[in-house]
PDB file of C-alpha atoms and ligand atoms in Angstrom:
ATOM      1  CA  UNK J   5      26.158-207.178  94.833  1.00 79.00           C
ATOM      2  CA  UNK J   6      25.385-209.870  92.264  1.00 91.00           C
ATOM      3  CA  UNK J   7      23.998-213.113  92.742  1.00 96.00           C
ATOM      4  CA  UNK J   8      25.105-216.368  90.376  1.00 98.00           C
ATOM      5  CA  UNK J   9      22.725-219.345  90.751  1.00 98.00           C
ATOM      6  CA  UNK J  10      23.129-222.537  88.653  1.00 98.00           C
ATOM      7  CA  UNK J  11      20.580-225.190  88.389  1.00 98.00           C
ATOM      8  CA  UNK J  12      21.880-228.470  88.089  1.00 98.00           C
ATOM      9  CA  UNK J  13      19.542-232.124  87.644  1.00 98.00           C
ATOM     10  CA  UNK J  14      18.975-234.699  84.851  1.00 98.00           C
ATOM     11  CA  UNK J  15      16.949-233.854  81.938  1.00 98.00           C
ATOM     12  CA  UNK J  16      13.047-233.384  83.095  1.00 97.00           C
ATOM     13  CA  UNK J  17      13.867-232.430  86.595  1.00 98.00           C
ATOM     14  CA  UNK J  18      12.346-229.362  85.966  1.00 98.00           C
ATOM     15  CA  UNK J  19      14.944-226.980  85.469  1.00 98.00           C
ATOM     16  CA  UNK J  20      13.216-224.702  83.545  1.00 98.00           C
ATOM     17  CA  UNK J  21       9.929-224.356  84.984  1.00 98.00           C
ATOM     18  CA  UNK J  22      11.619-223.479  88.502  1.00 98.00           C
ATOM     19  CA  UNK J  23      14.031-220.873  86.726  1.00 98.00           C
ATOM     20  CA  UNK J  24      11.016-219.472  84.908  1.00 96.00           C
ATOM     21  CA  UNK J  25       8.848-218.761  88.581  1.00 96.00           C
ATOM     22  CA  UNK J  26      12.303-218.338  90.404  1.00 97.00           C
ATOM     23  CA  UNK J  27      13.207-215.246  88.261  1.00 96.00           C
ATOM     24  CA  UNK J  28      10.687-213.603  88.247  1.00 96.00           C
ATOM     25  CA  UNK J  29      10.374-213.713  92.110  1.00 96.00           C
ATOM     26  CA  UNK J  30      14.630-212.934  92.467  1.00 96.00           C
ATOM     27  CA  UNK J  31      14.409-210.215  89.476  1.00 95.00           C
ATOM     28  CA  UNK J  32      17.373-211.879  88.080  1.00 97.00           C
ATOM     29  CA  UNK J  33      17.689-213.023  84.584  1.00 98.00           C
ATOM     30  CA  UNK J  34      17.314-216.131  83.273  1.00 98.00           C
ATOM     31  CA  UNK J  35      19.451-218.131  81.217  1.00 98.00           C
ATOM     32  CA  UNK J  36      18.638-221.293  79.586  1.00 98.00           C
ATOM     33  CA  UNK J  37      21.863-222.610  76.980  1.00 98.00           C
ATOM     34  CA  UNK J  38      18.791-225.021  75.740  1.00 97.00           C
ATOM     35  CA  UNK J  39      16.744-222.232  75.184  1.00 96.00           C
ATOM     36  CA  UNK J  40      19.231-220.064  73.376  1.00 97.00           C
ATOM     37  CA  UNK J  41      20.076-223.433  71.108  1.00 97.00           C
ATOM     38  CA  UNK J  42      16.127-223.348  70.226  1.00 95.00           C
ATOM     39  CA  UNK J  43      15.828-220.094  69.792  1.00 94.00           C
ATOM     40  CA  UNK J  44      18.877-220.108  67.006  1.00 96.00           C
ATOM     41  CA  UNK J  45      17.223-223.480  65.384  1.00 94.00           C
ATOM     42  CA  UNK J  46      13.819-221.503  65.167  1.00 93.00           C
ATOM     43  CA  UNK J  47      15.915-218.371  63.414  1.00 95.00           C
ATOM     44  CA  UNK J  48      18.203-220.866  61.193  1.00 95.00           C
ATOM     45  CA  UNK J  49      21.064-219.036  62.518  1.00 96.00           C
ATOM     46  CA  UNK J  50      24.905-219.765  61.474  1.00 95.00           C
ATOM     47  CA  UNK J  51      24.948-221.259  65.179  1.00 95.00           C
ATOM     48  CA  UNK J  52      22.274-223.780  64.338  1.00 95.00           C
ATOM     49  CA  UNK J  53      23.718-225.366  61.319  1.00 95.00           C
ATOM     50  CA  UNK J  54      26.373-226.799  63.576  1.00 95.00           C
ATOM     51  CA  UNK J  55      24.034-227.403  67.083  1.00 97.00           C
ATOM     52  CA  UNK J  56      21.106-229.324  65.397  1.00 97.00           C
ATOM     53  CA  UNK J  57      22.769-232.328  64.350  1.00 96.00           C
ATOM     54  CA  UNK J  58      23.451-232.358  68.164  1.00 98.00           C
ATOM     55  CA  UNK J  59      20.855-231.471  69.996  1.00 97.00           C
ATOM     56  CA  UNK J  60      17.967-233.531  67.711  1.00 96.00           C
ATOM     57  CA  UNK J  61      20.486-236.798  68.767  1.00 96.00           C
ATOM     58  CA  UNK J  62      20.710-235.655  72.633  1.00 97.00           C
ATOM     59  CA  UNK J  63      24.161-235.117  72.268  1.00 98.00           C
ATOM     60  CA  UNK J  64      26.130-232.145  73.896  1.00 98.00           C
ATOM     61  CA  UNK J  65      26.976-229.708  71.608  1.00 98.00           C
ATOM     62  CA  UNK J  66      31.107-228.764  71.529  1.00 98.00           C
ATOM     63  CA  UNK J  67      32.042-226.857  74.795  1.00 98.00           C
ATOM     64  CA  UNK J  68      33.749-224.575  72.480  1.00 97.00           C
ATOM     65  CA  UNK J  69      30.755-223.341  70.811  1.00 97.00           C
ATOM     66  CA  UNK J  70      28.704-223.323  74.344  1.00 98.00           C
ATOM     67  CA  UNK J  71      31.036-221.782  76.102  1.00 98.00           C
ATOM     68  CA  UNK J  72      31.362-218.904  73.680  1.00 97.00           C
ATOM     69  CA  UNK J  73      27.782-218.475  73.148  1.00 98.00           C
ATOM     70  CA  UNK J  74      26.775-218.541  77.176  1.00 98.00           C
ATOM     71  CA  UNK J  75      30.045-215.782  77.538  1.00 97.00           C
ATOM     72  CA  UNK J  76      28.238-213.477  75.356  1.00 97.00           C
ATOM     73  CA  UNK J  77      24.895-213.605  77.039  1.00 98.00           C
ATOM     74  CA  UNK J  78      26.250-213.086  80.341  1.00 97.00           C
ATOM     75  CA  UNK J  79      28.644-209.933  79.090  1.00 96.00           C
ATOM     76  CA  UNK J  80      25.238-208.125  78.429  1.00 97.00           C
ATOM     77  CA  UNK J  81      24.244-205.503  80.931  1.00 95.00           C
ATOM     78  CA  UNK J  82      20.457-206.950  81.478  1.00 96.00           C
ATOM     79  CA  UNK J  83      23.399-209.452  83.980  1.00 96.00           C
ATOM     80  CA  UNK J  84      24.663-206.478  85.895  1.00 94.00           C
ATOM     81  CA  UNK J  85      22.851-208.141  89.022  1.00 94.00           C
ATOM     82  CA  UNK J  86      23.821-211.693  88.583  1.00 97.00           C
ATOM     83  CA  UNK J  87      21.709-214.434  86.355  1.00 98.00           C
ATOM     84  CA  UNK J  88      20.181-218.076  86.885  1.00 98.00           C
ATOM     85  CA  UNK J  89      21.688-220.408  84.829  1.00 98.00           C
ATOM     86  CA  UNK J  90      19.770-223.289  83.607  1.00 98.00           C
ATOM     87  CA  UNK J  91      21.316-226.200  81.472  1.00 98.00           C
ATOM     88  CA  UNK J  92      24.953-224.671  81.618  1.00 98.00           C
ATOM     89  CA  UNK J  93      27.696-225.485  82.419  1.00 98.00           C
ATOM     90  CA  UNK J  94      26.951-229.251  81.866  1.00 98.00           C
ATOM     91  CA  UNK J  95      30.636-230.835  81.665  1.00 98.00           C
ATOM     92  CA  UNK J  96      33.376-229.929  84.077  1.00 98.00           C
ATOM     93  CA  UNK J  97      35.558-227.004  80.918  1.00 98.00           C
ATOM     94  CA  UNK J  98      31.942-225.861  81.006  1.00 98.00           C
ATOM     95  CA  UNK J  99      32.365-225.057  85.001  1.00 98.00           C
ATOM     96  CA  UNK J 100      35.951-224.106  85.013  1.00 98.00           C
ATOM     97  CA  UNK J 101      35.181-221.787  82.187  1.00 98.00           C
ATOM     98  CA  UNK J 102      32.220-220.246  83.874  1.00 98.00           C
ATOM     99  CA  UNK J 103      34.400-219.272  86.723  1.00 97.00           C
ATOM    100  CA  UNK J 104      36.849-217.576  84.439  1.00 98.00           C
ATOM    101  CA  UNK J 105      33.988-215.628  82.765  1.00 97.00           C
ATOM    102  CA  UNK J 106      32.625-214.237  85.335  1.00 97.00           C
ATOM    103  CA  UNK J 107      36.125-213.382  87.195  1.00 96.00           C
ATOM    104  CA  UNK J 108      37.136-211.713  83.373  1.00 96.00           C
ATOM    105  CA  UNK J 109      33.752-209.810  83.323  1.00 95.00           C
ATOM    106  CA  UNK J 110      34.213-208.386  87.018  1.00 93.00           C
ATOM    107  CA  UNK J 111      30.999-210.416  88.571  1.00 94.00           C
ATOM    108  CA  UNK J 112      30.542-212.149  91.539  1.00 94.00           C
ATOM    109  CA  UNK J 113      31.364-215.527  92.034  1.00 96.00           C
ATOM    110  CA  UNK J 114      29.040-218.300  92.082  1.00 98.00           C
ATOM    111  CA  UNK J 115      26.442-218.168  95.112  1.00 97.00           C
ATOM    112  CA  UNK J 116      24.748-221.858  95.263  1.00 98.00           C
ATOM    113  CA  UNK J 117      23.818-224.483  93.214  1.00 98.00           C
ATOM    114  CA  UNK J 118      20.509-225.658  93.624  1.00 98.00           C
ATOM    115  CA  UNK J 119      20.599-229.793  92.423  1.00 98.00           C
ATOM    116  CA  UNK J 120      17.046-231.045  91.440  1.00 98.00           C
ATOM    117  CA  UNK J 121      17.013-234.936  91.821  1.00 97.00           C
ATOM    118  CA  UNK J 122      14.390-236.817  90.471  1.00 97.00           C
ATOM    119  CA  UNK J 123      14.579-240.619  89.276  1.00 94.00           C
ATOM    120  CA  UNK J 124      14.759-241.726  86.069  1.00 91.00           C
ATOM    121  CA  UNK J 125      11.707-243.128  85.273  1.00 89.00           C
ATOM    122  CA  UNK J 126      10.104-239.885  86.243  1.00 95.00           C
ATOM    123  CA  UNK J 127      11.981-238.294  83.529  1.00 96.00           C
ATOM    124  CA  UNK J 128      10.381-240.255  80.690  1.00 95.00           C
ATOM    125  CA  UNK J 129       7.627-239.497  81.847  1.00 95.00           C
ATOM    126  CA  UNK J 130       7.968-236.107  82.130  1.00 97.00           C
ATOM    127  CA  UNK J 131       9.342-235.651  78.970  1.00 97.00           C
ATOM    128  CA  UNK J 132       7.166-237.288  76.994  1.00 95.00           C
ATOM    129  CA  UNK J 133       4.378-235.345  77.711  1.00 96.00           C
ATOM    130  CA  UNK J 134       5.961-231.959  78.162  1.00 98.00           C
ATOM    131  CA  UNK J 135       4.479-229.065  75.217  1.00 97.00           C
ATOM    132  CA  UNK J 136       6.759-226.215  74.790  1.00 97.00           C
ATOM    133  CA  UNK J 137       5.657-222.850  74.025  1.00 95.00           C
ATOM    134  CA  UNK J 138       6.831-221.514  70.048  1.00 93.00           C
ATOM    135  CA  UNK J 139       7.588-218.064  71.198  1.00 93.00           C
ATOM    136  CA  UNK J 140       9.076-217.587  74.284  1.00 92.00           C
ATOM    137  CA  UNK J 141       9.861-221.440  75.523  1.00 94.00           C
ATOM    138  CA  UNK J 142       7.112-221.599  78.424  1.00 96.00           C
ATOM    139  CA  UNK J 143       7.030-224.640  79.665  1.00 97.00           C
ATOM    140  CA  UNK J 144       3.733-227.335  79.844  1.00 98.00           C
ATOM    141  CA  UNK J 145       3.017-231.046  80.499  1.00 98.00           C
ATOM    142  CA  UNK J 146      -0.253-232.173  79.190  1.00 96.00           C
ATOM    143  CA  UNK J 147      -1.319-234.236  82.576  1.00 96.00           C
ATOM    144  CA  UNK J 148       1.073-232.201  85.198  1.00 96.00           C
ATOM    145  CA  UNK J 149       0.614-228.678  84.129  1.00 97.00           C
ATOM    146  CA  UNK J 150      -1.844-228.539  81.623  1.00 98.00           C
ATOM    147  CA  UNK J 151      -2.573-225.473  79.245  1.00 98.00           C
ATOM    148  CA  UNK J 152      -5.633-223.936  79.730  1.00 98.00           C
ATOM    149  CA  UNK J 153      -6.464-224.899  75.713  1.00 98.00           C
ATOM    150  CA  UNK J 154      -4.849-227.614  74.377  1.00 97.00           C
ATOM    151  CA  UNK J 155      -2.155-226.493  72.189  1.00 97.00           C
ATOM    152  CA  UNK J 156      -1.890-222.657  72.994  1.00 98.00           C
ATOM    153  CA  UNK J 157       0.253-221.261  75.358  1.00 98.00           C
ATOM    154  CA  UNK J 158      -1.185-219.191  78.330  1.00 98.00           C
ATOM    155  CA  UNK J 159       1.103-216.596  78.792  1.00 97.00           C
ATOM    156  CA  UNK J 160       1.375-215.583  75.138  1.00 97.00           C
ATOM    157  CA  UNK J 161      -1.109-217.185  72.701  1.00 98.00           C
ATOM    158  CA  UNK J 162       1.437-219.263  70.556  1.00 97.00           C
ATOM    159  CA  UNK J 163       1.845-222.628  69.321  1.00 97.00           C
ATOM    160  CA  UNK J 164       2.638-225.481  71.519  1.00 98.00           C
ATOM    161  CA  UNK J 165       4.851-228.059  70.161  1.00 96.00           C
ATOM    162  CA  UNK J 166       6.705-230.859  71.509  1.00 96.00           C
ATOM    163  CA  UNK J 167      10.623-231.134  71.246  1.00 95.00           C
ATOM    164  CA  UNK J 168      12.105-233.477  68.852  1.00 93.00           C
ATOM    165  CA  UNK J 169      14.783-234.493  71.603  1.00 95.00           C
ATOM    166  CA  UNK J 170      11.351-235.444  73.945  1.00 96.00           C
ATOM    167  CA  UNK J 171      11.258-238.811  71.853  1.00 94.00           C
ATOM    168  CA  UNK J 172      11.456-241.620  74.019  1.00 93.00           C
ATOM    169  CA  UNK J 173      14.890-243.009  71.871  1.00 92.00           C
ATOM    170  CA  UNK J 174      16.459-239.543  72.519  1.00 96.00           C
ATOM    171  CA  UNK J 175      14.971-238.949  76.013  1.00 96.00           C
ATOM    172  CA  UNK J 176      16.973-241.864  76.834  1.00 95.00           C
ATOM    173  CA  UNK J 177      20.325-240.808  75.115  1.00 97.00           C
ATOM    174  CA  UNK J 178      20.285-237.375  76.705  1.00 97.00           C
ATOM    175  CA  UNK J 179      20.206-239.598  80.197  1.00 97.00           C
ATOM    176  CA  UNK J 180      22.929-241.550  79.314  1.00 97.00           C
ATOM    177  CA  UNK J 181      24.742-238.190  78.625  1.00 98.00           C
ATOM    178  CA  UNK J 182      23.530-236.650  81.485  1.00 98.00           C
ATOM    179  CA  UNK J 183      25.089-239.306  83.773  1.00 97.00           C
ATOM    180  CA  UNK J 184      28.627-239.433  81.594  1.00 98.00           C
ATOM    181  CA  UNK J 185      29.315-235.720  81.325  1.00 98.00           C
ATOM    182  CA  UNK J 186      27.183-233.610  83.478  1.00 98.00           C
ATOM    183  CA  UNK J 187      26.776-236.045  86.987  1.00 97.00           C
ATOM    184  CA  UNK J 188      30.841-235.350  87.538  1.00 98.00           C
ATOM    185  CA  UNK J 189      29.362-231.390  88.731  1.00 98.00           C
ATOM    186  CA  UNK J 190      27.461-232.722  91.620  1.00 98.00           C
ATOM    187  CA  UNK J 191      30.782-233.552  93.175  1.00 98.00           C
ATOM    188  CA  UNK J 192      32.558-231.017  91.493  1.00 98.00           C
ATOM    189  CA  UNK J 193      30.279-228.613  93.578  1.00 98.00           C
ATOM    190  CA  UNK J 194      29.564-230.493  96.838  1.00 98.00           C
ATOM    191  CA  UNK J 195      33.519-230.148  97.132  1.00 98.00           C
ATOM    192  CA  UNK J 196      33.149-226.093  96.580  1.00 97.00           C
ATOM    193  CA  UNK J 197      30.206-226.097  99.283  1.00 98.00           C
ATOM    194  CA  UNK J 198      28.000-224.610  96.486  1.00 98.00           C
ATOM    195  CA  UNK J 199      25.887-227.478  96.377  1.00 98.00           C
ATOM    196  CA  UNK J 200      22.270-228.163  98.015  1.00 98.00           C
ATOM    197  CA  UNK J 201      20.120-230.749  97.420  1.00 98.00           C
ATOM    198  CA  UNK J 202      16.964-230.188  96.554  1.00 98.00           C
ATOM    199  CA  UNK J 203      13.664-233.311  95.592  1.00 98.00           C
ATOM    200  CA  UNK J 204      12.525-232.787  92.623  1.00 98.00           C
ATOM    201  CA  UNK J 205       9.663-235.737  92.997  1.00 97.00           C
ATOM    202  CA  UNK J 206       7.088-233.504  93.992  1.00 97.00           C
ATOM    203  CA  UNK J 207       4.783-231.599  92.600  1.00 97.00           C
ATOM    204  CA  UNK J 208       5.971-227.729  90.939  1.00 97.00           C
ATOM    205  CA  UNK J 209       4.823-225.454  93.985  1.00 97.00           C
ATOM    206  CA  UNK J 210       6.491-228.063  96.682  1.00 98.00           C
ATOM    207  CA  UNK J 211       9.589-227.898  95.302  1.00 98.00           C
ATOM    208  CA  UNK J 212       9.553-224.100  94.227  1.00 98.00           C
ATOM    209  CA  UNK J 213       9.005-223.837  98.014  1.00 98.00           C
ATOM    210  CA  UNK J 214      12.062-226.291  99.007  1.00 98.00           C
ATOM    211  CA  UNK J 215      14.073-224.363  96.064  1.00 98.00           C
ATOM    212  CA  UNK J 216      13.215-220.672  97.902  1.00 97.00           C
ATOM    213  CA  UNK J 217      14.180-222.270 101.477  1.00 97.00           C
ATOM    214  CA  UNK J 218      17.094-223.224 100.027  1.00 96.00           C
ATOM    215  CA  UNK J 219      18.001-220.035  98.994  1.00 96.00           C
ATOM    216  CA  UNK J 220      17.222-218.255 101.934  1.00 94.00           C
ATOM    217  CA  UNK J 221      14.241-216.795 100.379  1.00 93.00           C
ATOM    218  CA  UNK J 222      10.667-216.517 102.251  1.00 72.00           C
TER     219      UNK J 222
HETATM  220  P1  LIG V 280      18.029-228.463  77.561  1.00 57.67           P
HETATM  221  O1  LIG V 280      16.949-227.698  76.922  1.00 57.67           O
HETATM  222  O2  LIG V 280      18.802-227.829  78.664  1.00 57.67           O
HETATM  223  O3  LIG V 280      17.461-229.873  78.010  1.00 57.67           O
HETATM  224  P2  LIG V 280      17.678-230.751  79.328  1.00 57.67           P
HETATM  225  O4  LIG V 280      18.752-230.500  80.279  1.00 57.67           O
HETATM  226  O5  LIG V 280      17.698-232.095  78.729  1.00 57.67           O
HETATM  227  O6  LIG V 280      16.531-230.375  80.216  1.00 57.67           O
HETATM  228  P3  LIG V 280      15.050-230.198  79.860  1.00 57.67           P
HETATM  229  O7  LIG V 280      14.788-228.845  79.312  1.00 57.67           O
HETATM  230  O8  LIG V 280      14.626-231.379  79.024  1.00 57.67           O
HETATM  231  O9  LIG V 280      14.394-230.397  81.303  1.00 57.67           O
HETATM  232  P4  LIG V 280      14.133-229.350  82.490  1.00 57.67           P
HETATM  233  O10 LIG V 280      14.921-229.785  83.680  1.00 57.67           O
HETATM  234  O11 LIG V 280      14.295-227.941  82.048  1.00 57.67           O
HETATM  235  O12 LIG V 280      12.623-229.693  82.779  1.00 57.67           O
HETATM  236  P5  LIG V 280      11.284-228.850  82.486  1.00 57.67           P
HETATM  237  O13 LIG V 280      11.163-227.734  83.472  1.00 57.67           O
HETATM  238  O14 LIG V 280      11.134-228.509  81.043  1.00 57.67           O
HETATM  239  O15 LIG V 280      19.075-228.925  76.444  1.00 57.67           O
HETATM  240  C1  LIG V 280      18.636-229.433  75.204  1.00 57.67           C
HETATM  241  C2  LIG V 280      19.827-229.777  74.337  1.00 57.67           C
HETATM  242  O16 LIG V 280      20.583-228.589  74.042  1.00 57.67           O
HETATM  243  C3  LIG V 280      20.855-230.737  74.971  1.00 57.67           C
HETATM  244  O17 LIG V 280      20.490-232.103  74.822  1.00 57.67           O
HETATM  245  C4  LIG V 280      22.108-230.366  74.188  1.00 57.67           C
HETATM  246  O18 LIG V 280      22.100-230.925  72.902  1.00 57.67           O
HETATM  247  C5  LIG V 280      21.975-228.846  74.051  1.00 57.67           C
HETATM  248  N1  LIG V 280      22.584-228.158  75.194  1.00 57.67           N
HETATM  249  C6  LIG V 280      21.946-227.382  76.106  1.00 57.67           C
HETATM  250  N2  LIG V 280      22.807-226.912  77.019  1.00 57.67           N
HETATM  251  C7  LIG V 280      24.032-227.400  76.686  1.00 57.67           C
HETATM  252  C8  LIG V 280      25.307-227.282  77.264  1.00 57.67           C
HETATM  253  N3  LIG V 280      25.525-226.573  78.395  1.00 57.67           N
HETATM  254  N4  LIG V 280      26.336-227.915  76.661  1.00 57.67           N
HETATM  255  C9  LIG V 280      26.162-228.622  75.515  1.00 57.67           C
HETATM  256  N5  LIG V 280      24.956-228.789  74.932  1.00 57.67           N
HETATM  257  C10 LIG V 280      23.890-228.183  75.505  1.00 57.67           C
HETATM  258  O19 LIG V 280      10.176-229.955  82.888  1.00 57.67           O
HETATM  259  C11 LIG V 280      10.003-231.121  82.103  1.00 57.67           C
HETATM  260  C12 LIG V 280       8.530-231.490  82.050  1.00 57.67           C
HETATM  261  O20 LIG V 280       8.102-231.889  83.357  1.00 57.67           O
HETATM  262  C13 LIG V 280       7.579-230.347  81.648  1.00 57.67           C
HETATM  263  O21 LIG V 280       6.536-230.863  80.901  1.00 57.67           O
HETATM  264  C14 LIG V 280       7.072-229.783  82.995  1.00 57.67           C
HETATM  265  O22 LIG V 280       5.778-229.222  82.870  1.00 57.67           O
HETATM  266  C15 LIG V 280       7.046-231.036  83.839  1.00 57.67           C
HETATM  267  N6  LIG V 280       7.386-230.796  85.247  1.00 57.67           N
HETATM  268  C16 LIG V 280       8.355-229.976  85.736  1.00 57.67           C
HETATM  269  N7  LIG V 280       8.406-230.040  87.078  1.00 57.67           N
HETATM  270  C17 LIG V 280       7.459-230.961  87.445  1.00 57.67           C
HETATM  271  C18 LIG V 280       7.027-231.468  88.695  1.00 57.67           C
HETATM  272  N8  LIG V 280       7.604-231.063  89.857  1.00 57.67           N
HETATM  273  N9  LIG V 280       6.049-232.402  88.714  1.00 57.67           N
HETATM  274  C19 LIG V 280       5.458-232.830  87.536  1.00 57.67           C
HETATM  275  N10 LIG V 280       5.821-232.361  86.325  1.00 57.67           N
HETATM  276  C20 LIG V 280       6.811-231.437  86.279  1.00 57.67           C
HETATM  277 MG1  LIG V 281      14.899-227.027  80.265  1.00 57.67          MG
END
């Protein structure tokens, strides 16, 4: 049996730090579309010549090039048992081509989908102060979740660095696009009876707790 979960909220809601605690505890993998854009920006890949421009303005990059790049990842066997999606799909081809993916690879439908709400000027704030871990993308805030040294990641030793989209001018275009192209999916799954609402204004254990009750976990 597989399992398909797809976290859905604003920038900041805290996408990825739940996905990061949630698969560990589901043993199902996790994908992040941001995280796969960073990862080809840090390697200068062919892919990042045409998702930079994009991503450093807070723009979505071309569903084309997402959707292609999020179909490969989930054709690879480490998704036998399902995946959690984070950041994708983000604008309604995004959804309807999930669904054909994972009907053409022979997976499971979609199971839930998990919305994190939090208001927006908790996501400036979030933002803002969030450090980001070179090597593998763990996840910090410097007053919220602090590093143990400032600048080094716990889990792995490397750099911290902020994102160049965490700038308050881009924080504040990637809402705008948030709430153009990506708020249309909390209908688009409340109508499938996918979605659950989940409040994201709390602190990191309260809502991994709300997030496992939600999915039926203990
Ligand atoms: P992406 O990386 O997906 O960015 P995003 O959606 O804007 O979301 P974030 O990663 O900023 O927030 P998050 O919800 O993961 O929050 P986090 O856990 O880090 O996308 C980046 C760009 O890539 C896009 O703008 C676009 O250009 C491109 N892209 C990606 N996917 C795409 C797609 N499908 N289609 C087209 N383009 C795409 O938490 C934030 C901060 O808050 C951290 O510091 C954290 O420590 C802190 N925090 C988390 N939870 C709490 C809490 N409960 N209380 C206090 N602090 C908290
Ligand atoms: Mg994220």
């Amino acid at each position: 049996m597989t399992r398909h979960i797809v976290l859905l909220g604003p920038p900041g809601a805290g996408k990825g730090t739940q996905a990061k605690n949630l698969s560990k505890k589901l043993g199902l993998v996790h994908i992040s579309s941001g995280d796969i854009f960073r990862e080809n920006l840090r390697d200068k890949t062919e892919l990042s010549q045409v998702a930079e421009s994009y991503i450093n303005k807070g723009e979505l990059v071309p569903d084309d090039i997402t959707i292609a790049m999020i179909g490969e990842r989930l054709s690879r066997c480490d998704c036998d048992a399902g995946a959690l999606l984070d950041g994708f799909p983000r604008t309604p081809p995004q959804a309807e081509a999930l669904e054909l993916m994972l009907a053409d690879l022979n997976k499971g439908p979609i199971d839930i989908v998990p919305y994190i709400e939090v208001p927006e000027e908790t996501i400036i704030e979030r933002l803002t102060g969030r450090w980001t871990c070179r090597a593998h993308g763990h996840i910090f805030h410097q007053r919220y979740n602090p590093p143990q040294i400032t600048g080094i990641c716990d889990f792995d030793g490397s750099e911290l660095y902020q994102r160049k989209d965490d700038l308050v001018e881009t924080v504040t275009n990637r809402i705008r696009v948030y709430q153009q192209q990506t708020q249309p999916l909390i209908d688009y799954y409340r109508q499938r009876g996918l979605l659950v609402d989940v409040n994201g204004a709390q602190d990191i254990e309260a809502v991994f707790s709300d997030l496992l009750a939600a999915l039926g976990e203990d």
